Short mmCIF file of C-alpha atoms in Angstrom, two decimals:
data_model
loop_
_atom_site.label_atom_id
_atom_site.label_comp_id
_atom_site.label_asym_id
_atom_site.label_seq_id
_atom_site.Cartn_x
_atom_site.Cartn_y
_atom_site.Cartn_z
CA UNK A 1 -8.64 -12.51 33.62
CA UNK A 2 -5.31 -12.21 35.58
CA UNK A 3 -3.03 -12.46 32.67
CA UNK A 4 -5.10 -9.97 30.99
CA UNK A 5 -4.81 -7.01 33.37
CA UNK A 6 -1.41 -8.11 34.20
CA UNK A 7 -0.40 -7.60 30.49
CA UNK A 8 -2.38 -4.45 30.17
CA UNK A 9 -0.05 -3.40 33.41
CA UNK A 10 3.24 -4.87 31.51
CA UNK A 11 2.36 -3.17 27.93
CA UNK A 12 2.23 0.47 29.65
CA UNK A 13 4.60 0.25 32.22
CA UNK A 14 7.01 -2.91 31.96
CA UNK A 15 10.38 -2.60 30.09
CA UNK A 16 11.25 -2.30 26.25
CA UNK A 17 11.19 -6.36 26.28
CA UNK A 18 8.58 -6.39 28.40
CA UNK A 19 6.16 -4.12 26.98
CA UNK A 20 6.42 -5.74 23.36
CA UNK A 21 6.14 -9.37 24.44
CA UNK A 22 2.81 -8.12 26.64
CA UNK A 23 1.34 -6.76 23.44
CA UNK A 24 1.87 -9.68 21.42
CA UNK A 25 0.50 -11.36 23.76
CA UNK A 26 -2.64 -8.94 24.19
CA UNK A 27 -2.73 -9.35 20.54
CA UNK A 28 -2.76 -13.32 20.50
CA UNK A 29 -5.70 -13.12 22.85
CA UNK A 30 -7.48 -11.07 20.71
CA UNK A 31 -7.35 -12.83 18.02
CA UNK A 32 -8.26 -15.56 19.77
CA UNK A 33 -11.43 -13.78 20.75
CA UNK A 34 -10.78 -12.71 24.07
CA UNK A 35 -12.94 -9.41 24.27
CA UNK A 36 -11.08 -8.15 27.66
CA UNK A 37 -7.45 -8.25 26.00
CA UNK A 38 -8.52 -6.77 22.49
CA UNK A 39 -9.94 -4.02 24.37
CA UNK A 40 -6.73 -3.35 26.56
CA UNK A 41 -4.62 -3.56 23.65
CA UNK A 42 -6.69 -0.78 21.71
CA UNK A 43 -6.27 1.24 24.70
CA UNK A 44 -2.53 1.01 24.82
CA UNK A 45 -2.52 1.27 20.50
CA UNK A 46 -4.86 4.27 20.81
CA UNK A 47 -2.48 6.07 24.02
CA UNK A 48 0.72 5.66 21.70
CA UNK A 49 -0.41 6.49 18.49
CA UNK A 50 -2.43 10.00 19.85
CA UNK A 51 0.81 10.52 21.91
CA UNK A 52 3.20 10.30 18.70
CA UNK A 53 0.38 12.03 16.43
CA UNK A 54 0.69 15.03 18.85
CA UNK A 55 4.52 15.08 19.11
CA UNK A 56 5.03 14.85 15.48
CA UNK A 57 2.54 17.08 14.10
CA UNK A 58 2.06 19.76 17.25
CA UNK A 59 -0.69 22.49 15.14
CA UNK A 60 -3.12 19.65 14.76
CA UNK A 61 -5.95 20.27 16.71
CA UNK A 62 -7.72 17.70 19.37
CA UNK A 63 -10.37 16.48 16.96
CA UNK A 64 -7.68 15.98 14.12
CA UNK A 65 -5.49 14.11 16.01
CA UNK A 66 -8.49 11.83 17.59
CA UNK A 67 -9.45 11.64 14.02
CA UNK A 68 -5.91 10.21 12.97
CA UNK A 69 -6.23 7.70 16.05
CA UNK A 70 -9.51 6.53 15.63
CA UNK A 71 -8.39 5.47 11.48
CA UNK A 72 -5.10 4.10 13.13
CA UNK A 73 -8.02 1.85 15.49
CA UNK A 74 -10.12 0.97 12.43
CA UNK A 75 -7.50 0.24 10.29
CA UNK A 76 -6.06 -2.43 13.07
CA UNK A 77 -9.18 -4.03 13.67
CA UNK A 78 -9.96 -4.22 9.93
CA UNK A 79 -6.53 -6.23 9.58
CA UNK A 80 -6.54 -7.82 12.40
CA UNK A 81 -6.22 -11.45 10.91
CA UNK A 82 -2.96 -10.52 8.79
CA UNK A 83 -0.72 -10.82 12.00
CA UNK A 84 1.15 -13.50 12.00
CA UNK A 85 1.00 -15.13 15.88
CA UNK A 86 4.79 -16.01 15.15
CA UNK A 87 6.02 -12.34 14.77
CA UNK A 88 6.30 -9.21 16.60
CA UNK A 89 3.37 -7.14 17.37
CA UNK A 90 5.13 -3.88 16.83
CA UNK A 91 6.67 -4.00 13.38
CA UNK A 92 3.62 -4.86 12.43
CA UNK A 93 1.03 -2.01 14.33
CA UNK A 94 3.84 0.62 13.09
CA UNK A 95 3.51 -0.38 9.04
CA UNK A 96 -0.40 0.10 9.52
CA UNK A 97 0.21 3.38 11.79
CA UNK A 98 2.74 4.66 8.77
CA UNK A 99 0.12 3.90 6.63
CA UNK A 100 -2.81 5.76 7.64
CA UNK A 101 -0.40 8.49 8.57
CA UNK A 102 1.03 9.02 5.25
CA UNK A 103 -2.63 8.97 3.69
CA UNK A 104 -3.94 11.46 6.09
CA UNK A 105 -0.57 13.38 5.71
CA UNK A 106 -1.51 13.55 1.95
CA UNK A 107 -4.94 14.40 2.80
CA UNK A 108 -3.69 17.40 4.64
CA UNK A 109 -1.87 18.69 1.68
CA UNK A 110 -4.42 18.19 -0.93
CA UNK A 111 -7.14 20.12 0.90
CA UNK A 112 -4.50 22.77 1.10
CA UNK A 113 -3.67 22.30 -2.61
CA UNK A 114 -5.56 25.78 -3.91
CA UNK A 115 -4.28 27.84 -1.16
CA UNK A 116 -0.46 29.29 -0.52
CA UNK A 117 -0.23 27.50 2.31
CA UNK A 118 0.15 24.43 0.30
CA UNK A 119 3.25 25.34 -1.39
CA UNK A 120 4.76 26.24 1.99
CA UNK A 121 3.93 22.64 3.01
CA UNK A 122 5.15 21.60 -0.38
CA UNK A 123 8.64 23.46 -0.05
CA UNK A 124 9.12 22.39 3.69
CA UNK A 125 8.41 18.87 3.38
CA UNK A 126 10.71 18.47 0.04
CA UNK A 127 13.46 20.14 2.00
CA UNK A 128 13.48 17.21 4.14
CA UNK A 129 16.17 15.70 2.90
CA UNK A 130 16.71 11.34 2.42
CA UNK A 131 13.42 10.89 2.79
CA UNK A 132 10.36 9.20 0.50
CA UNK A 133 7.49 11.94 0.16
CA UNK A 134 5.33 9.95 1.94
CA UNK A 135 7.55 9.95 5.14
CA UNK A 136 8.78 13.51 4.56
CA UNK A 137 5.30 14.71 5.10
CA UNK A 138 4.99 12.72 7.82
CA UNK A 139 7.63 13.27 9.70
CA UNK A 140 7.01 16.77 10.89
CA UNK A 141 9.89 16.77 13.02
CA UNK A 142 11.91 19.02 11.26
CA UNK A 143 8.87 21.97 11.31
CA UNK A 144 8.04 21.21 14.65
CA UNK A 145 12.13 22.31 15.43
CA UNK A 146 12.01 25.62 13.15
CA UNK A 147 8.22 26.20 15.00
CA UNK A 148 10.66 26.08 18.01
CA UNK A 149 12.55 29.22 17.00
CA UNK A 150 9.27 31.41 16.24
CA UNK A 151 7.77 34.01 18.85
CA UNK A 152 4.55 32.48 20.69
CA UNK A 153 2.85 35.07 18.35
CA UNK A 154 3.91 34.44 15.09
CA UNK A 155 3.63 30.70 15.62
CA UNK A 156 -0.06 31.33 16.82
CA UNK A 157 -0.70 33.03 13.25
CA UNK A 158 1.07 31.12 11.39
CA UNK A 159 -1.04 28.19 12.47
CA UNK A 160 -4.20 29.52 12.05
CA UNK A 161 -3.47 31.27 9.13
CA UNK A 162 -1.55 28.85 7.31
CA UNK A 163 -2.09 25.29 8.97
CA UNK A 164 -5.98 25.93 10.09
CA UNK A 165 -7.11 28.02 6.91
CA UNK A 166 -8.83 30.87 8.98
CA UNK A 167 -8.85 34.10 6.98
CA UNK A 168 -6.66 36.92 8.53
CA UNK A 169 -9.68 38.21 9.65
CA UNK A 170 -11.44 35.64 11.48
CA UNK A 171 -7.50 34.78 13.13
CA UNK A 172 -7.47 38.16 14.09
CA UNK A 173 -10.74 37.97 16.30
CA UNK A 174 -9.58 34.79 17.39
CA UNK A 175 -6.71 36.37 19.01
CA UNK A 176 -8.19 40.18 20.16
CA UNK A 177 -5.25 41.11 17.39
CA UNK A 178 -5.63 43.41 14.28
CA UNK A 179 -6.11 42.07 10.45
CA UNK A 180 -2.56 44.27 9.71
CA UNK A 181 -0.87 42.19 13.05
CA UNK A 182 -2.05 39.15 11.84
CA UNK A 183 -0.57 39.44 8.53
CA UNK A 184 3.18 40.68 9.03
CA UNK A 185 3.12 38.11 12.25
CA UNK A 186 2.38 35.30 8.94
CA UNK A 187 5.09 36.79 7.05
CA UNK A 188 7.62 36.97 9.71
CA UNK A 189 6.90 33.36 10.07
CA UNK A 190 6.62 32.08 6.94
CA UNK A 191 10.92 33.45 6.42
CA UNK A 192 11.57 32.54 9.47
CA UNK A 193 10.61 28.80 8.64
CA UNK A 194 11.95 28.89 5.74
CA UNK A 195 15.24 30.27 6.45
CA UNK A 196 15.36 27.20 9.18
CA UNK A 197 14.18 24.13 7.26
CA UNK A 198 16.51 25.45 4.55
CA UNK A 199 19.49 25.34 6.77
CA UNK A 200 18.19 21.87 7.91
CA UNK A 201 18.10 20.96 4.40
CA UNK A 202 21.65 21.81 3.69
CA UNK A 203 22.83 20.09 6.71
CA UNK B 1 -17.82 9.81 17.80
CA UNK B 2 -15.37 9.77 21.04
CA UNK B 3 -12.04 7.06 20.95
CA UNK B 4 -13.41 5.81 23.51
CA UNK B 5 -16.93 5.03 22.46
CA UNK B 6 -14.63 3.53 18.84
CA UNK B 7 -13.05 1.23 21.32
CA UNK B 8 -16.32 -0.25 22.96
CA UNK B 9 -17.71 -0.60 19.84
CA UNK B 10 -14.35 -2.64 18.02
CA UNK B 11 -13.72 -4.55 20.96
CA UNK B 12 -17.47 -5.78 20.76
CA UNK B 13 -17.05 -6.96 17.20
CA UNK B 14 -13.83 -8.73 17.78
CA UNK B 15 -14.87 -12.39 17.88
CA UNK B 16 -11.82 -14.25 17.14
CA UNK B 17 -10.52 -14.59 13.75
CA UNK B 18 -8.21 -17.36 12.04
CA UNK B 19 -5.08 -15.82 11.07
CA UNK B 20 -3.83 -15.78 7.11
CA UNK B 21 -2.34 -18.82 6.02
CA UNK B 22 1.69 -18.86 5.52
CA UNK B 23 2.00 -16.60 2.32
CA UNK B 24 3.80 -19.34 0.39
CA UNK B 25 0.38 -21.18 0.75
CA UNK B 26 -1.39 -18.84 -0.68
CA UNK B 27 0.56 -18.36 -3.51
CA UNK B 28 0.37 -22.26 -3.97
CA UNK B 29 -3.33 -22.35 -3.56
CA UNK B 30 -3.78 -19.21 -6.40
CA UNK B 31 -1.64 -21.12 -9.10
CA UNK B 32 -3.90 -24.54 -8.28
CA UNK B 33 -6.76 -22.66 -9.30
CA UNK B 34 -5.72 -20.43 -11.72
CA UNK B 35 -3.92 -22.89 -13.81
CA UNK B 36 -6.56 -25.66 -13.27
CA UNK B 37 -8.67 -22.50 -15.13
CA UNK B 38 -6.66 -22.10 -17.59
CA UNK B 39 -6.00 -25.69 -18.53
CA UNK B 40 -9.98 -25.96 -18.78
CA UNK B 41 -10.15 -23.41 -20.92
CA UNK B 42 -7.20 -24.43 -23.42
CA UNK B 43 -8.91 -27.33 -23.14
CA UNK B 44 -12.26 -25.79 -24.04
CA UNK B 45 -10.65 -23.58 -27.34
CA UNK B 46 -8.78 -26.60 -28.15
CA UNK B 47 -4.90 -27.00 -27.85
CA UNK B 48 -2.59 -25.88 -30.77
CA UNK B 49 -2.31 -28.64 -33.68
CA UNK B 50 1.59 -28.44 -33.39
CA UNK B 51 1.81 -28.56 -29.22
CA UNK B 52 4.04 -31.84 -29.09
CA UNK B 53 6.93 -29.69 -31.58
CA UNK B 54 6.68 -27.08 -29.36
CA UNK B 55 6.83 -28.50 -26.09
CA UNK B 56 10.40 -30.15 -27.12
CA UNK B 57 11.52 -26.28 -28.44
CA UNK B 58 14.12 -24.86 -25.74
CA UNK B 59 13.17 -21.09 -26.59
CA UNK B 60 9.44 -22.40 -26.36
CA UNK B 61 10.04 -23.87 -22.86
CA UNK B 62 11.99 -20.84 -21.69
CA UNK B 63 9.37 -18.27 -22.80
CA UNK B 64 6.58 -20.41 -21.21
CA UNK B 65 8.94 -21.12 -17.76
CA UNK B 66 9.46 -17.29 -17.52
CA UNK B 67 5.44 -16.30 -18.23
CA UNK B 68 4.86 -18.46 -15.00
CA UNK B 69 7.69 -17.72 -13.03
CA UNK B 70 6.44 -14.04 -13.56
CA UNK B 71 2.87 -14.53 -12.43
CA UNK B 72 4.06 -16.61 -9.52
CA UNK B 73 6.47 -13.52 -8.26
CA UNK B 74 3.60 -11.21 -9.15
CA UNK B 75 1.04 -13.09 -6.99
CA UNK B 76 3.72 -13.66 -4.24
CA UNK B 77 4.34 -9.80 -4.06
CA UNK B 78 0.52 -8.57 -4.20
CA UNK B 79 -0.11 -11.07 -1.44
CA UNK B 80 2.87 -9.60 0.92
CA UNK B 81 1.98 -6.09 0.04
CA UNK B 82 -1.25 -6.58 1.76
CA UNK B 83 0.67 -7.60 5.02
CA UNK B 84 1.66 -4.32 7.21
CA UNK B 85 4.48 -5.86 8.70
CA UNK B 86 6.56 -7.23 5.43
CA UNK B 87 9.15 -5.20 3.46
CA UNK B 88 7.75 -2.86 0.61
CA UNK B 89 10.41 -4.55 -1.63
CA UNK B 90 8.52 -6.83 -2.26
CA UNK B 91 7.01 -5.22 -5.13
CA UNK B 92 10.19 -5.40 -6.81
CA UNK B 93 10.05 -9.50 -7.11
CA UNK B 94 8.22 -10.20 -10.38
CA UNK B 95 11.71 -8.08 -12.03
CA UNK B 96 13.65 -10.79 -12.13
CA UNK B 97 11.35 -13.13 -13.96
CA UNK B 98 10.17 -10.37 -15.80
CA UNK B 99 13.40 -9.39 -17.38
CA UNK B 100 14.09 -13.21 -18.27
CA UNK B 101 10.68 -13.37 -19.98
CA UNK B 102 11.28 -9.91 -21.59
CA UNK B 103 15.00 -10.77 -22.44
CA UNK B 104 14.13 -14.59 -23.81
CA UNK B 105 11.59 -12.70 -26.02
CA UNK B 106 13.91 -9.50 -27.28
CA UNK B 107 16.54 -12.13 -27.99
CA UNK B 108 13.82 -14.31 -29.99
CA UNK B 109 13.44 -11.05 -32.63
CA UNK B 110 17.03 -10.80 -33.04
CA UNK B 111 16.87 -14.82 -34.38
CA UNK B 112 14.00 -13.99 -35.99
CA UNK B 113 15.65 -11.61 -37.89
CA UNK B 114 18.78 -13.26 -38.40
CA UNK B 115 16.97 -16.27 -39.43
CA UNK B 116 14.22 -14.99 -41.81
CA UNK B 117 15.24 -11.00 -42.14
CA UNK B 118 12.61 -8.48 -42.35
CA UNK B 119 10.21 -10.83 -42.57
CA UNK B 120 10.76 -12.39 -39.23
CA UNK B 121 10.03 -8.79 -37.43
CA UNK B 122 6.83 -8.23 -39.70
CA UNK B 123 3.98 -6.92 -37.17
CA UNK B 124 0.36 -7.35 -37.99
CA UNK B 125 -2.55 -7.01 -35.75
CA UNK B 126 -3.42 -9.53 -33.34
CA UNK B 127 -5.91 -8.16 -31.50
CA UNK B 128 -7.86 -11.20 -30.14
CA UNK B 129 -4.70 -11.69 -28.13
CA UNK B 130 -5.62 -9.12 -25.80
CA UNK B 131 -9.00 -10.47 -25.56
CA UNK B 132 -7.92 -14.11 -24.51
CA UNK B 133 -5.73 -12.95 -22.05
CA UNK B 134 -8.37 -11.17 -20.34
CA UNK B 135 -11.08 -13.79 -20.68
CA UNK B 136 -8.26 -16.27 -19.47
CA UNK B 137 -7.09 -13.79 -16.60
CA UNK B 138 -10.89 -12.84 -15.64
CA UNK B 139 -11.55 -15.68 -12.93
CA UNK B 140 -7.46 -16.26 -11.73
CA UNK B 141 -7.43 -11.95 -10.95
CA UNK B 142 -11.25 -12.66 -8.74
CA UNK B 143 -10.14 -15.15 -7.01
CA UNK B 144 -6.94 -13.22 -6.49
CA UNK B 145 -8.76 -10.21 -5.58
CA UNK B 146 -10.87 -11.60 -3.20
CA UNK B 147 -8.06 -13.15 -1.66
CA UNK B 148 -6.20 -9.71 -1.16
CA UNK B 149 -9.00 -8.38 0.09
CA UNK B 150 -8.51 -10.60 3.41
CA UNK B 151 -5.31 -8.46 4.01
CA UNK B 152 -4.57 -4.81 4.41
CA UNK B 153 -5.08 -2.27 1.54
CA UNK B 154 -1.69 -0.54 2.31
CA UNK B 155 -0.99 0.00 -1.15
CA UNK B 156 -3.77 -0.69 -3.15
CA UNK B 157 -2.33 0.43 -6.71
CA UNK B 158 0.74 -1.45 -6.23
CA UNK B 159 -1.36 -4.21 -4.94
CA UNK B 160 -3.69 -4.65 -7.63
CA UNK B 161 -1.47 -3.74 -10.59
CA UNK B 162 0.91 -6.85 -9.69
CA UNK B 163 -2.39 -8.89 -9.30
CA UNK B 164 -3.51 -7.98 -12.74
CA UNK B 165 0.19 -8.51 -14.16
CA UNK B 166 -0.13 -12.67 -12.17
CA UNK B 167 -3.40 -13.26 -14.10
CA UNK B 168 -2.44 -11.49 -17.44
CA UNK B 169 0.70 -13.54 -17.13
CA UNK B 170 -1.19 -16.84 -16.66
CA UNK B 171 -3.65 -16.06 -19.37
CA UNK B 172 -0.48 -15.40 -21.70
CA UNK B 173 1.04 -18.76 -20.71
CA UNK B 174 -2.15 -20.46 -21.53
CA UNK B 175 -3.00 -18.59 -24.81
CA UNK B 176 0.74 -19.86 -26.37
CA UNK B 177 -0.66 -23.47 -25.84
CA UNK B 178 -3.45 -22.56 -28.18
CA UNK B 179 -2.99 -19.64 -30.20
CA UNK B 180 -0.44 -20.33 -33.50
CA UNK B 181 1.71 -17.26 -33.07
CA UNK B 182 5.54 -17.40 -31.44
CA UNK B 183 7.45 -15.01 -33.63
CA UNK B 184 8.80 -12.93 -30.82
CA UNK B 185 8.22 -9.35 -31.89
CA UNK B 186 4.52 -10.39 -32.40
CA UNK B 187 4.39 -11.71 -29.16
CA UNK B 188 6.30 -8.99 -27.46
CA UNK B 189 4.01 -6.44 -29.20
CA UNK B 190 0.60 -8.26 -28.85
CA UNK B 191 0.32 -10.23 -25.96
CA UNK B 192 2.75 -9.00 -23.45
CA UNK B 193 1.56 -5.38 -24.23
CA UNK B 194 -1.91 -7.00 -23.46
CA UNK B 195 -0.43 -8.26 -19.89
CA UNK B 196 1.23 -4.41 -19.58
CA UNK B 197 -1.90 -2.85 -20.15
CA UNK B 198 -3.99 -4.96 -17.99
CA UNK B 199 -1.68 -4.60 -15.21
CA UNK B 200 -1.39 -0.80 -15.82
CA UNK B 201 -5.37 -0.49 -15.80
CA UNK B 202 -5.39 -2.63 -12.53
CA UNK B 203 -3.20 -0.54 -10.66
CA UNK B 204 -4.95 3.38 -12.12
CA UNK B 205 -8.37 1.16 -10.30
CA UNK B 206 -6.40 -0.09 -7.20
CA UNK B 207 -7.73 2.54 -4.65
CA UNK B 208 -11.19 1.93 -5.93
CA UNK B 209 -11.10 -1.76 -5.44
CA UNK B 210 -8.82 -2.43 -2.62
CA UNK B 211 -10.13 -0.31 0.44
CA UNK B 212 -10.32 0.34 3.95
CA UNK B 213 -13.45 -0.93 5.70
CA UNK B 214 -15.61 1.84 7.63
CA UNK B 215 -16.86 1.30 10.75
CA UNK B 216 -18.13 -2.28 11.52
CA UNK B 217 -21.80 -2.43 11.89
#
């Protein structure tokens, strides 16, 4: 019971070191059957993974990213007998987490795959450059820098518009804006974006 | 349903569970079966009349050595794709014993040729190959499968298609202890197009085979 709590305490707020060797550890006793330290170490998985879901891919919404967490969750427990007790716990959480993220990362794109919106996904990821497709879509890092250099207004539209699907109408009760707002905010950020993922591109 | 509530519930079902065996293992376990399968069923359709020639034939040997050295890489690489935390190159292993089989062979139809001319690259149908193989393969890929299925579907068409291309291969190594037919284009053509296609098939039905598991109940 002590060692339990004590690595719960260690995995969220010990060092680098630390932290790792109190998750394989968490994850020993899990698969050992110890109910207490599986639980704790789904925590911690499930407080990471919804923190990095949010930094890398900031216009998903709550239930989106929960959504992304909760597969990460299933995916772990579903696999749960392929870690090897010898190895590292996090090599091994990251290659399931980069999995489920590149799947849902597809998702994202194919339900976008009839709309315009797509082919500005399709043109910003592909401008990432040294990167498989997979992990170019994934790694939203790049956007999330050009989103940086947009007005809190145009980034607003462009995420409803664009990333959510909303028609300009129903963005433009959303925000108390206009239909003819809504639509040069898109375009405004739609070159903007482009002008600075292509300059990343180049780089 | 809340992440929370996902928790509860996964934490609740997590009795404890054995880890997988050492991958090597495996790997040795698969070929016990699979060729203790296939030597029943050579067995069964009755061995080739000239078996003892052929056994003391280098080319014969090397073709044979390569077929199994091929389904052993293939095996060994579906079996580590399944495992989140090994490297995705592993897919690449069967290429080495795969280009050795395919080389041994493409150098066979030049002999052939240079040996009996035109005739020696004649190509006539052999269809049944394709059928032995598969029959041969059917158990060695399910027992394969359901092996893979212990690990993680990370990439399922990968996964499956190298599967397919272990069995196929195994089938092929057993069907040349039975079936009278080693001139090299015709068993370039024939059989290892059979083990291509398999494979190919496999992987196109990879994500429908090899899948995440929903919730538990």
């Amino acid at each position: 019971m002590e060692t339990v709590t004590q690595g719960a305490t260690d995995a969220q707020t010990g060092s680098a070191p630390t932290r790792h060797a109190a998750l394989d550890a968490l994850m020993r006793a899990a698969q050992a059957g110890d109910e207490r330290a599986y639980r704790a170490l789904l925590e911690e998985v499930a407080l990471r993974m919804r923190r990095l879901v949010c930094a890398r891919a900031p216009w998903l919404g709550r239930a989106d990213v929960e959504d992304i967490v909760q597969d990460i969750l299933l995916a772990l427990h579903s696999a749960r007998a392929t870690w090897d007790p010898a190895r590292p716990f996090m090599p091994w959480i990251a290659g399931i987490a980069r999995n489920r993220l590149a799947d849902h990362a597809r998702r994202y794109v194919r339900r976008q795959a009839f709309d315009e919106a797509a082919q500005d996904l399709a043109e910003v990821f592909s401008t990432t450059p040294g990167q498989t497709h997979a992990e170019g879509v994934v790694n939203l890092m790049s956007v999330r820098r050009a989103m940086d250099g947009l007005t809190s207004g145009e980034r607003d539209a462009f995420e409803l518009v664009r990333l959510r699907q909303m028609s300009l109408a129903e963005a433009a009760t959303k925000r108390g804006s206009t239909v003819g707002a809504m639509k040069v905010a898109v375009h405004r950020a739609t070159l903007k974006l482009r002008a600075a993922v292509g300059r990343d591109g180049k780089e | 349903m809340r992440t929370e509530d996902l928790i509860d519930r996964l934490a609740r079902d997590g009795g404890p569970v054995r880890p997988l065996e050492a991958p090597v293992r495996r790997v040795l376990v698969w070929l016990a079966v699979a060729l203790g399968f296939a030597a029943a069923m050579v067995w069964a359709i009755g061995p080739r009349p000239d078996l003892a020639e052929r056994l003391t034939e280098a080319r014969f040997l090397y073709e044979q050595s390569a077929a199994l050295a091929t389904a052993a890489a293939a095996a060994a690489a579906a079996l580590a794709l399944t495992l989140p935390d090994a490297s995705r190159l592993w897919r690449f292993l069967p290429v080495i014993p795969g280009a050795a089989w395919l080389g041994t062979l493409g150098l066979g139809c030049f002999r052939d040729w240079a040996r009996m001319g035109p005739d020696g690259l004649r190509l006539t149908p052999d269809p049944e190959c394709f059928f032995y193989i598969a029959l041969i393969g059917s158990l060695p890929l399910l027992v394969l499968v359901l092996m893979l299925r212990r690990g993680a579907p990370l990439r399922p068409s990968w996964t499956l298609g190298l599967a397919a291309l272990a069995a196929a291969a195994i089938g092929n190594f057993a069907l040349r202890l039975f079936h009278m037919e080693d001139a090299a284009l015709m068993v370039l053509v024939w059989q290892v197009g059979a083990v291509a296609l398999i494979a190919g098939i496999a992987a196109l039905a990879g994500r429908a085979i090899l899948r995440w598991p929903g919730l538990p109940a």
